[in-house]
Short mmCIF file of C-alpha atoms in Angstrom, two decimals:
data_model
loop_
_atom_site.label_atom_id
_atom_site.label_comp_id
_atom_site.label_asym_id
_atom_site.label_seq_id
_atom_site.Cartn_x
_atom_site.Cartn_y
_atom_site.Cartn_z
CA MET A 198 -4.70 -19.12 10.63
CA PHE A 199 -2.08 -16.73 11.60
CA LEU A 200 -1.72 -14.37 14.48
CA GLN A 201 1.18 -11.89 13.07
CA ARG A 202 1.22 -10.31 9.82
CA ILE A 203 4.55 -10.59 7.71
CA LYS A 204 4.20 -7.06 5.82
CA GLY A 205 7.57 -7.54 4.06
CA HIS A 206 7.91 -9.37 0.79
CA HIS A 207 9.24 -13.21 1.59
CA SER A 208 12.48 -12.54 -0.66
CA GLY A 209 13.69 -16.66 -0.41
CA HIS A 210 15.75 -18.26 2.67
CA PRO A 211 18.37 -19.56 3.61
CA LYS A 212 21.08 -18.01 0.77
CA ARG A 213 23.50 -20.47 -1.11
CA VAL A 214 25.90 -18.21 -2.21
CA LYS A 215 29.84 -18.72 -2.99
CA PRO A 216 32.46 -15.69 -2.50
CA ALA A 217 34.18 -14.50 -5.49
CA SER A 218 36.23 -11.56 -6.44
CA LYS A 219 35.35 -8.66 -8.39
CA GLU A 220 38.16 -10.39 -10.88
CA LEU A 221 36.46 -13.07 -11.01
CA LEU A 222 33.38 -10.83 -12.39
CA GLU A 223 34.95 -9.09 -14.88
CA GLU A 224 36.21 -12.01 -16.26
CA TYR A 225 33.06 -13.71 -16.45
CA LEU A 226 31.46 -10.58 -17.92
CA SER A 227 34.40 -10.59 -20.11
CA GLN A 228 34.12 -14.10 -21.75
CA THR A 229 30.55 -14.68 -21.62
CA SER A 230 27.45 -14.79 -23.81
CA PRO A 231 24.05 -14.07 -21.48
CA ASP A 232 21.80 -16.88 -21.77
CA GLN A 233 19.04 -14.18 -22.69
CA ALA A 234 19.90 -10.77 -24.29
CA ASP A 235 16.79 -9.03 -22.29
CA GLY A 236 17.35 -7.97 -18.72
CA ALA A 237 17.44 -4.61 -16.55
CA ILE A 238 19.23 -2.07 -14.84
CA TYR A 239 19.20 -0.86 -11.58
CA PHE A 240 20.31 2.25 -10.39
CA HIS A 241 20.76 3.41 -6.63
CA VAL A 242 20.72 7.30 -5.45
CA PRO A 243 20.92 6.80 -1.69
CA PHE A 244 20.37 10.34 -1.54
CA CYS A 245 16.82 11.95 0.80
CA ASP A 246 16.65 16.42 1.39
CA ASN A 247 14.14 15.44 3.75
CA ILE A 248 13.94 11.94 5.52
CA CYS A 249 10.65 9.94 5.81
CA SER A 250 9.78 9.29 9.38
CA PHE A 251 9.23 5.96 8.76
CA CYS A 252 12.52 5.07 6.53
CA SER A 253 15.36 3.05 7.61
CA MET A 254 16.28 2.40 4.01
CA ASN A 255 19.96 2.74 2.45
CA ARG A 256 19.54 6.44 2.03
CA THR A 257 21.82 10.01 3.47
CA LYS A 258 20.43 13.45 4.50
CA LEU A 259 21.34 15.14 1.27
CA ASP A 260 24.86 17.45 0.88
CA ASP A 261 27.57 18.11 -1.42
CA GLU A 262 28.89 14.70 -2.71
CA ILE A 263 25.62 15.00 -5.18
CA ASP A 264 28.08 16.09 -7.85
CA ASP A 265 30.36 13.57 -7.08
CA TYR A 266 28.22 10.84 -7.17
CA ALA A 267 26.72 11.81 -10.78
CA ASN A 268 29.84 11.61 -11.83
CA TYR A 269 30.54 7.96 -10.02
CA ILE A 270 27.75 6.82 -11.56
CA ILE A 271 28.64 8.09 -15.43
CA SER A 272 31.57 6.50 -14.33
CA GLN A 273 30.23 3.01 -13.52
CA ILE A 274 28.10 3.14 -16.86
CA GLU A 275 30.99 3.17 -19.02
CA HIS A 276 32.96 1.02 -16.77
CA TYR A 277 30.38 -2.04 -17.13
CA ALA A 278 29.51 -0.77 -21.12
CA LYS A 279 32.65 -2.13 -22.01
CA PHE A 280 32.00 -6.00 -21.61
CA GLU A 281 31.15 -8.59 -23.80
CA TYR A 282 28.27 -9.64 -21.78
CA ILE A 283 26.41 -6.19 -21.45
CA LYS A 284 27.24 -5.93 -25.33
CA GLN A 285 24.90 -8.65 -25.87
CA LYS A 286 22.53 -7.24 -23.84
CA GLU A 287 19.25 -5.84 -24.89
CA PHE A 288 17.82 -4.15 -22.08
CA SER A 289 13.96 -3.59 -21.31
CA SER A 290 13.74 -2.14 -17.99
CA VAL A 291 15.82 0.84 -16.58
CA TYR A 292 15.07 1.38 -12.56
CA PHE A 293 16.46 4.10 -10.66
CA GLY A 294 15.34 3.62 -6.91
CA GLY A 295 16.73 5.19 -3.59
CA GLY A 296 16.69 7.26 -1.38
CA THR A 297 14.70 9.67 -3.55
CA PRO A 298 17.02 9.67 -7.22
CA THR A 299 14.95 12.96 -8.40
CA THR A 300 17.09 14.98 -5.54
CA LEU A 301 19.55 14.54 -8.91
CA LYS A 302 19.55 18.76 -10.14
CA GLU A 303 18.64 18.79 -14.27
CA ARG A 304 22.27 18.84 -15.08
CA HIS A 305 23.09 15.68 -12.79
CA LEU A 306 19.96 13.91 -14.82
CA GLU A 307 20.48 15.29 -18.17
CA ARG A 308 24.36 14.01 -18.19
CA ILE A 309 23.25 10.39 -16.21
CA ILE A 310 20.49 9.35 -18.74
CA THR A 311 22.17 10.75 -21.92
CA ALA A 312 25.41 8.30 -20.79
CA ILE A 313 22.85 5.56 -20.25
CA ASN A 314 21.27 5.76 -24.24
CA GLN A 315 24.81 6.59 -25.11
CA ASN A 316 26.11 3.69 -23.75
CA PHE A 317 23.82 0.56 -22.96
CA LYS A 318 21.26 -1.20 -25.74
CA LEU A 319 17.75 -0.49 -24.46
CA ALA A 320 14.59 -2.12 -26.04
CA LYS A 321 12.52 0.02 -28.01
CA ASN A 322 9.68 0.01 -25.43
CA ALA A 323 12.01 -0.24 -22.59
CA GLU A 324 10.33 0.55 -19.38
CA PHE A 325 12.69 3.71 -17.79
CA SER A 326 11.78 4.40 -14.83
CA PHE A 327 12.49 6.81 -11.45
CA GLU A 328 11.14 6.89 -7.95
CA SER A 329 10.54 10.35 -6.71
CA THR A 330 8.97 12.74 -3.85
CA LEU A 331 6.54 15.32 -4.68
CA HIS A 332 8.26 18.29 -4.17
CA ASN A 333 11.14 16.35 -5.90
CA LEU A 334 10.29 16.62 -9.26
CA SER A 335 8.93 19.63 -10.99
CA ILE A 336 7.43 20.40 -13.85
CA SER A 337 10.87 21.46 -15.74
CA LYS A 338 12.25 18.69 -14.23
CA LEU A 339 9.50 15.90 -15.62
CA ARG A 340 9.80 17.42 -19.06
CA LEU A 341 12.91 16.89 -19.55
CA MET A 342 13.46 13.52 -18.07
CA GLN A 343 10.58 12.86 -20.83
CA ASN A 344 12.08 14.75 -23.28
CA LEU A 345 15.15 11.80 -22.44
CA GLY A 346 13.17 8.85 -22.31
CA VAL A 347 12.02 8.48 -18.89
CA ASN A 348 8.69 6.88 -19.51
CA ARG A 349 7.33 6.30 -15.90
CA PHE A 350 7.49 7.80 -12.56
CA SER A 351 6.72 6.15 -9.02
CA ILE A 352 6.19 8.86 -6.60
CA GLY A 353 6.28 8.51 -3.07
CA ILE A 354 3.32 10.35 -1.46
CA GLN A 355 2.36 8.02 1.61
CA THR A 356 -1.15 10.35 2.39
CA LEU A 357 -2.93 12.85 1.55
CA SER A 358 -4.59 13.45 4.97
CA ASP A 359 -2.60 16.81 6.67
CA ARG A 360 -2.14 14.57 10.07
CA GLY A 361 -1.07 11.58 8.24
CA ARG A 362 1.57 13.48 6.68
CA LYS A 363 2.89 15.36 9.95
CA ILE A 364 3.36 11.95 11.40
CA LEU A 365 5.24 10.87 8.32
CA ASN A 366 7.22 13.73 7.90
CA ARG A 367 6.26 14.64 4.21
CA ILE A 368 6.36 17.80 2.34
CA ASN A 369 3.35 20.11 2.15
CA ASP A 370 0.23 19.50 3.07
CA GLY A 371 -2.42 17.63 1.80
CA ILE A 372 -3.80 20.27 -0.85
CA LYS A 373 -0.30 21.15 -2.58
CA ALA A 374 0.30 17.82 -2.80
CA SER A 375 -2.71 16.58 -4.53
CA GLU A 376 -2.51 20.10 -6.80
CA HIS A 377 0.96 19.14 -7.73
CA LEU A 378 0.34 14.92 -8.45
CA ALA A 379 -2.27 16.52 -10.71
CA LYS A 380 0.17 19.23 -12.43
CA LEU A 381 2.31 16.39 -13.34
CA ARG A 382 -0.26 13.81 -14.41
CA SER A 383 -1.10 16.93 -16.61
CA GLU A 384 2.55 17.15 -18.24
CA PHE A 385 3.30 13.45 -18.00
CA SER A 386 1.68 10.92 -21.09
CA GLY A 387 3.75 8.40 -19.49
CA ILE A 388 2.97 5.97 -16.23
CA LEU A 389 2.64 7.92 -13.12
CA CYS A 390 2.39 5.54 -10.18
CA ALA A 391 1.96 6.30 -6.40
CA ASP A 392 3.15 4.73 -3.61
CA ILE A 393 0.54 4.63 -0.13
CA ILE A 394 1.01 3.72 3.37
CA TYR A 395 -2.14 3.17 5.42
CA ASN A 396 -2.41 2.08 9.64
CA TYR A 397 -0.64 4.99 10.73
CA PRO A 398 -1.67 6.41 14.44
CA GLU A 399 -5.26 6.79 14.42
CA GLN A 400 -6.20 6.68 10.54
CA SER A 401 -9.77 7.46 9.74
CA ILE A 402 -11.82 4.87 7.30
CA HIS A 403 -12.29 7.84 5.61
CA GLU A 404 -8.76 9.47 5.83
CA CYS A 405 -8.44 5.61 3.54
CA GLN A 406 -11.25 6.18 1.12
CA LYS A 407 -10.15 9.80 0.67
CA ASP A 408 -6.58 8.64 -0.62
CA ALA A 409 -8.00 6.11 -2.90
CA GLU A 410 -10.59 8.84 -4.41
CA ILE A 411 -7.87 11.70 -4.74
CA LEU A 412 -6.00 8.98 -6.54
CA LYS A 413 -8.21 7.77 -9.29
CA GLN A 414 -10.00 11.27 -9.51
CA ILE A 415 -6.52 12.75 -10.51
CA GLY A 416 -5.74 9.17 -12.89
CA VAL A 417 -2.91 7.91 -11.62
CA ASP A 418 -1.64 4.41 -13.62
CA SER A 419 -1.02 2.16 -10.17
CA VAL A 420 -0.74 2.66 -6.51
CA SER A 421 1.39 0.24 -4.33
CA PHE A 422 -0.18 0.64 -1.25
CA TYR A 423 1.73 -1.16 2.34
CA SER A 424 0.80 -1.18 5.84
CA LEU A 425 2.93 1.44 8.09
CA GLN A 426 6.03 -0.96 9.22
CA PHE A 427 7.92 -0.41 12.45
CA LEU A 428 11.70 -0.54 11.12
CA ASP A 429 14.16 -0.21 13.97
CA GLY A 430 16.29 2.95 13.86
CA SER A 431 13.91 4.90 12.15
CA GLU A 432 12.06 8.53 13.58
CA PHE A 433 8.77 7.25 13.62
CA CYS A 434 9.98 4.28 16.01
CA LYS A 435 11.87 7.05 18.37
CA ASN A 436 8.65 9.45 18.49
CA TYR A 437 5.51 6.91 18.83
CA ASP A 438 4.17 4.52 20.68
CA THR A 439 3.99 1.28 18.41
CA ASN A 440 1.51 -0.59 20.49
CA TYR A 441 -1.43 1.67 18.85
CA TYR A 442 -1.22 -1.34 16.00
CA LYS A 443 -4.59 -3.47 16.18
CA LEU A 444 -4.42 -6.12 13.40
CA GLU A 445 -8.39 -5.51 13.12
CA GLN A 446 -7.92 -2.05 12.44
CA ASP A 447 -5.11 -3.33 10.09
CA ILE A 448 -7.55 -5.16 8.34
CA ALA A 449 -10.05 -2.54 8.07
CA LEU A 450 -8.06 -0.08 6.49
CA HIS A 451 -6.58 -2.61 4.28
CA HIS A 452 -9.90 -3.72 2.45
CA THR A 453 -11.05 -0.36 2.33
CA PHE A 454 -7.83 1.17 -0.16
CA LEU A 455 -8.13 -2.07 -1.74
CA GLU A 456 -12.16 -1.99 -2.77
CA SER A 457 -11.71 1.65 -3.13
CA MET A 458 -9.66 1.22 -5.75
CA ILE A 459 -10.32 -1.68 -8.09
CA ASP A 460 -12.95 -1.52 -10.52
CA ASP A 461 -14.01 -2.00 -13.59
CA ASN A 462 -11.06 -0.44 -14.80
CA HIS A 463 -8.75 -1.72 -12.12
CA TYR A 464 -6.95 -4.31 -11.16
CA LEU A 465 -4.52 -5.95 -8.68
CA LEU A 466 -0.98 -6.25 -10.35
CA GLU A 467 0.35 -8.01 -7.37
CA LEU A 468 -0.17 -8.30 -3.41
CA THR A 469 0.31 -4.54 -3.02
CA LYS A 470 -0.15 -3.29 -6.20
CA ILE A 471 -3.43 -1.59 -7.86
CA ALA A 472 -3.09 -0.97 -11.68
CA LYS A 473 -5.29 0.37 -14.88
CA LYS A 474 -5.80 -2.07 -16.88
CA ASP A 475 -3.59 -1.76 -19.54
CA ARG A 476 -1.43 0.49 -18.55
CA ASP A 477 1.05 0.30 -15.63
CA SER A 478 3.03 -3.78 -15.93
CA TYR A 479 5.55 -3.07 -13.68
CA HIS A 480 8.26 -4.42 -15.62
CA TYR A 481 10.80 -4.19 -13.48
CA ILE A 482 9.31 -6.12 -11.09
CA ALA A 483 8.60 -8.96 -13.25
CA MET A 484 11.72 -9.60 -14.32
CA THR A 485 13.01 -9.81 -11.33
CA HIS A 486 10.62 -12.56 -10.10
CA LYS A 487 11.32 -14.43 -13.40
CA GLY A 488 15.16 -14.40 -12.46
CA ALA A 489 16.77 -12.08 -15.27
CA ASP A 490 20.05 -10.20 -15.47
CA ILE A 491 20.09 -7.36 -13.24
CA LEU A 492 23.17 -5.30 -13.80
CA PRO A 493 23.21 -2.81 -9.90
CA ILE A 494 24.92 0.78 -10.50
CA GLY A 495 25.31 2.41 -7.39
CA ILE A 496 25.96 2.38 -3.52
CA GLY A 497 23.32 0.40 -2.33
CA ALA A 498 22.61 -1.44 -5.59
CA GLY A 499 22.03 -5.06 -5.41
CA GLY A 500 21.60 -7.49 -8.39
CA ALA A 501 22.55 -10.67 -10.54
CA ILE A 502 24.84 -11.03 -13.58
CA GLY A 503 24.18 -14.66 -15.15
CA LYS A 504 25.57 -16.57 -12.31
CA TYR A 505 26.80 -13.67 -9.83
CA GLY A 506 24.88 -11.81 -7.32
CA VAL A 507 26.55 -8.72 -6.76
CA PHE A 508 25.79 -6.02 -4.57
CA ASN A 509 27.55 -2.41 -3.95
CA TYR A 510 28.34 -1.51 -0.56
CA LYS A 511 30.10 1.10 -1.13
CA LYS A 512 32.16 2.54 -4.18
CA GLU A 513 35.51 0.51 -3.56
CA GLN A 514 33.50 -2.04 -2.24
CA GLN A 515 31.11 -5.13 -3.41
CA MET A 516 29.89 -7.90 -1.99
CA ILE A 517 29.78 -10.26 -5.00
CA GLY A 518 29.21 -13.99 -4.74
CA ILE A 519 28.40 -17.18 -7.22
CA LEU A 520 24.72 -17.61 -7.27
CA ALA A 521 23.87 -21.52 -6.65
CA ASP A 522 21.22 -23.22 -9.37
CA GLU A 523 18.98 -23.49 -6.29
CA GLU A 524 19.27 -20.29 -5.15
CA ILE A 525 18.45 -18.60 -8.69
CA GLU A 526 15.25 -21.61 -8.86
CA TYR A 527 14.15 -21.13 -5.27
CA LYS A 528 14.10 -17.00 -5.85
CA LYS A 529 12.32 -18.13 -8.89
CA PHE A 530 9.52 -20.24 -6.97
CA ILE A 531 8.84 -18.14 -4.00
CA ALA A 532 8.02 -15.12 -6.28
CA LEU A 533 4.94 -17.12 -7.73
CA PHE A 534 3.36 -16.31 -4.86
CA GLN A 535 3.38 -12.34 -4.63
CA TYR A 536 0.36 -12.71 -6.85
CA GLN A 537 -3.63 -13.08 -6.68
CA ASN A 538 -3.56 -15.99 -9.20
CA VAL A 539 -1.55 -18.67 -8.50
CA SER A 540 -0.91 -21.64 -11.53
CA PHE A 541 -0.57 -24.99 -10.32
CA ASP A 542 1.25 -25.77 -14.07
CA ASP A 543 3.80 -23.37 -12.78
CA ILE A 544 4.32 -25.23 -9.47
CA LYS A 545 4.43 -28.45 -11.79
CA LYS A 546 7.30 -26.86 -13.57
CA TYR A 547 9.68 -27.40 -10.35
CA ASN A 548 9.09 -31.10 -9.68
CA LEU A 549 8.53 -30.90 -6.58
CA GLY A 550 8.45 -34.25 -4.75
CA GLU A 551 4.99 -36.06 -4.04
CA LYS A 552 5.37 -35.50 0.10
CA THR A 553 6.18 -31.87 -0.35
CA ILE A 554 3.20 -31.37 -3.14
CA SER A 555 0.92 -33.46 -0.68
CA THR A 556 2.04 -30.72 1.98
CA LEU A 557 1.28 -27.57 -0.01
CA ASN A 558 -2.32 -29.22 -1.03
CA ASP A 559 -3.09 -29.67 2.27
CA PHE A 560 -1.52 -26.06 3.24
CA PHE A 561 -3.72 -25.00 0.59
CA LYS A 562 -6.93 -26.64 1.47
CA LYS A 563 -6.28 -25.03 5.08
CA CYS A 564 -6.15 -21.65 3.85
CA GLU A 565 -9.35 -22.53 1.67
CA GLU A 566 -11.13 -23.72 4.97
CA ASN A 567 -10.21 -19.89 6.06
CA SER A 568 -11.19 -18.20 3.13
CA LEU A 569 -8.02 -17.13 2.04
CA LEU A 570 -8.56 -18.59 -0.89
CA SER A 571 -10.53 -20.53 -3.76
CA PHE A 572 -9.02 -22.93 -6.15
CA ASN A 573 -10.20 -22.92 -10.04
CA LYS A 574 -9.54 -25.62 -12.63
CA ASN A 575 -6.11 -24.07 -12.89
CA GLY A 576 -4.77 -23.45 -9.27
CA TYR A 577 -6.24 -20.48 -6.89
CA THR A 578 -7.13 -16.90 -6.36
CA LEU A 579 -6.50 -14.99 -2.76
CA THR A 580 -9.99 -13.82 -1.41
CA ARG A 581 -9.99 -9.76 0.05
CA ASP A 582 -8.47 -11.49 3.13
CA GLY A 583 -5.83 -13.98 1.12
CA ILE A 584 -4.56 -11.05 -0.46
CA PHE A 585 -4.14 -8.94 3.25
CA TRP A 586 -2.38 -12.41 4.16
CA GLY A 587 -0.66 -12.71 1.18
CA ASN A 588 3.06 -12.62 2.54
CA ASN A 589 2.01 -15.21 5.25
CA ILE A 590 0.92 -17.41 2.77
CA ALA A 591 4.12 -17.03 0.58
CA THR A 592 6.55 -17.38 3.63
CA GLU A 593 4.80 -20.63 5.08
CA VAL A 594 5.10 -21.80 1.25
CA GLY A 595 8.85 -21.07 1.31
CA LYS A 596 9.47 -22.92 4.48
CA ILE A 597 7.67 -26.07 2.99
CA ALA A 598 9.20 -25.87 -0.54
CA GLN A 599 12.96 -25.24 0.62
CA LYS A 600 14.01 -28.35 1.49
CA GLU A 601 13.48 -29.05 -2.46
CA PHE A 602 15.77 -27.02 -3.20
CA TYR A 603 18.12 -27.02 -0.73
CA LYS A 604 19.38 -30.85 -0.45
#
C-alpha cells in the first residue's frame, strides 16, 4: 500500500501563524488568565559531550559555555514566573530535553531544579523528567536529582550491541552499558525509560532480540524504539552508504523488537513506545497531543502558551507567532493517529464534512484490506504492520482532513 516508510511523526502542516513580538507575548502573559490551570514546562539544553553519529539535532559539543547557560536558564525561570498567566498555572509536567541535559554538573542541576520548585507551582504528582545518556548520569547525580523531585529519566541507550554502539558512536561497550543501567534501576524509584535505535548497518535479528531481552531483565518502565533515520549533516551519513537500507529488513527488525517486548505486563503506549502497565504514562507527550500550554525555556526550546507559539532561536532571539484556531485544532486532531487504537467518536468531535468523512472511511477500508488495521465497535486498532506504517497512515489522514481546518 505504501512504497516508502515515513519514520518521523506527522506534526501537522501547513502552518498558519501570524508573526508577533516579544512585547505582545509579555502583555498577553501579564493581562490574561489561562483557560486551563494545567500545563507543562519544556527546557532545552543544547549540549553534548559526545555526539551520536546519527544526530543532527540542535546541540553543540560541550565547552566552557555550561556555567553561563545554567545562569541563563535560571534567569529565564525567574523572568517567566513573574507573569500573572504563569502564576495561575499548576504545571503537571516538567521536561528537560536536548542535547543531553545531564551534561549539567550537580551544582548546576541543584540550582536549576531548586529555582523551578521555588518559582513555579507544580502539581502534587507532577512528572519531572530528564533525558540523559548512560555515561552522563552517575549514581551521585541521580541521587541528587531524585532528592530534588526528579521522578523520570529517559536514557539514550540506542543499542547494547558492541558493534552497533561503535557505529552509533556510543561510549562504553554493551556489558558496561547494561551494568550501569542496572545500577540506575536499583537506585531509582521513579520511571526509568530507554531509547532504542534499530536497523543500523547489518544489524541481526538476534542483536535486536537481545536488546529487548536485556531491557526487560533490567526492568525499565518503557522503551521508545525508532528505525535509524538518515539525517543530512550527521556523521553517519558522511561515513556510511545508506543504500544498505532494505524495507524488508526494517519490517523484520521492527516486528522482532515489538514482539520481544510486548507481553501481559507491557503494552504499546503510542506508535513508537512500549510501556509497563501502570508505570510510564509519558504525561508530557500526552499533554502536547492535547494542545496543553507548553512553556519553552532555553535555546532550542519550542512550545505554545495560550494563543502564542514560541521558539527560542538564541538567547535574545525568539520566533513568536499568534496561532490560528485552526492550527491548534489540526495539531490535536492529527495527534489522535499516533496511537494504536483510534476512536471514531474522537474524530467526530472535529465536525468534519460528509465528503471528508467518506474519504477517510474509504482510506481506512483500504488499510483494512491491506491488513494494516481491524475495525471494532468504537473505531479501529492497528495491526503489527499498521503500527510499522503508522506515520504513513497519519500523514495520509492529515492530507485528507487538512482542508477542513484550513479553509
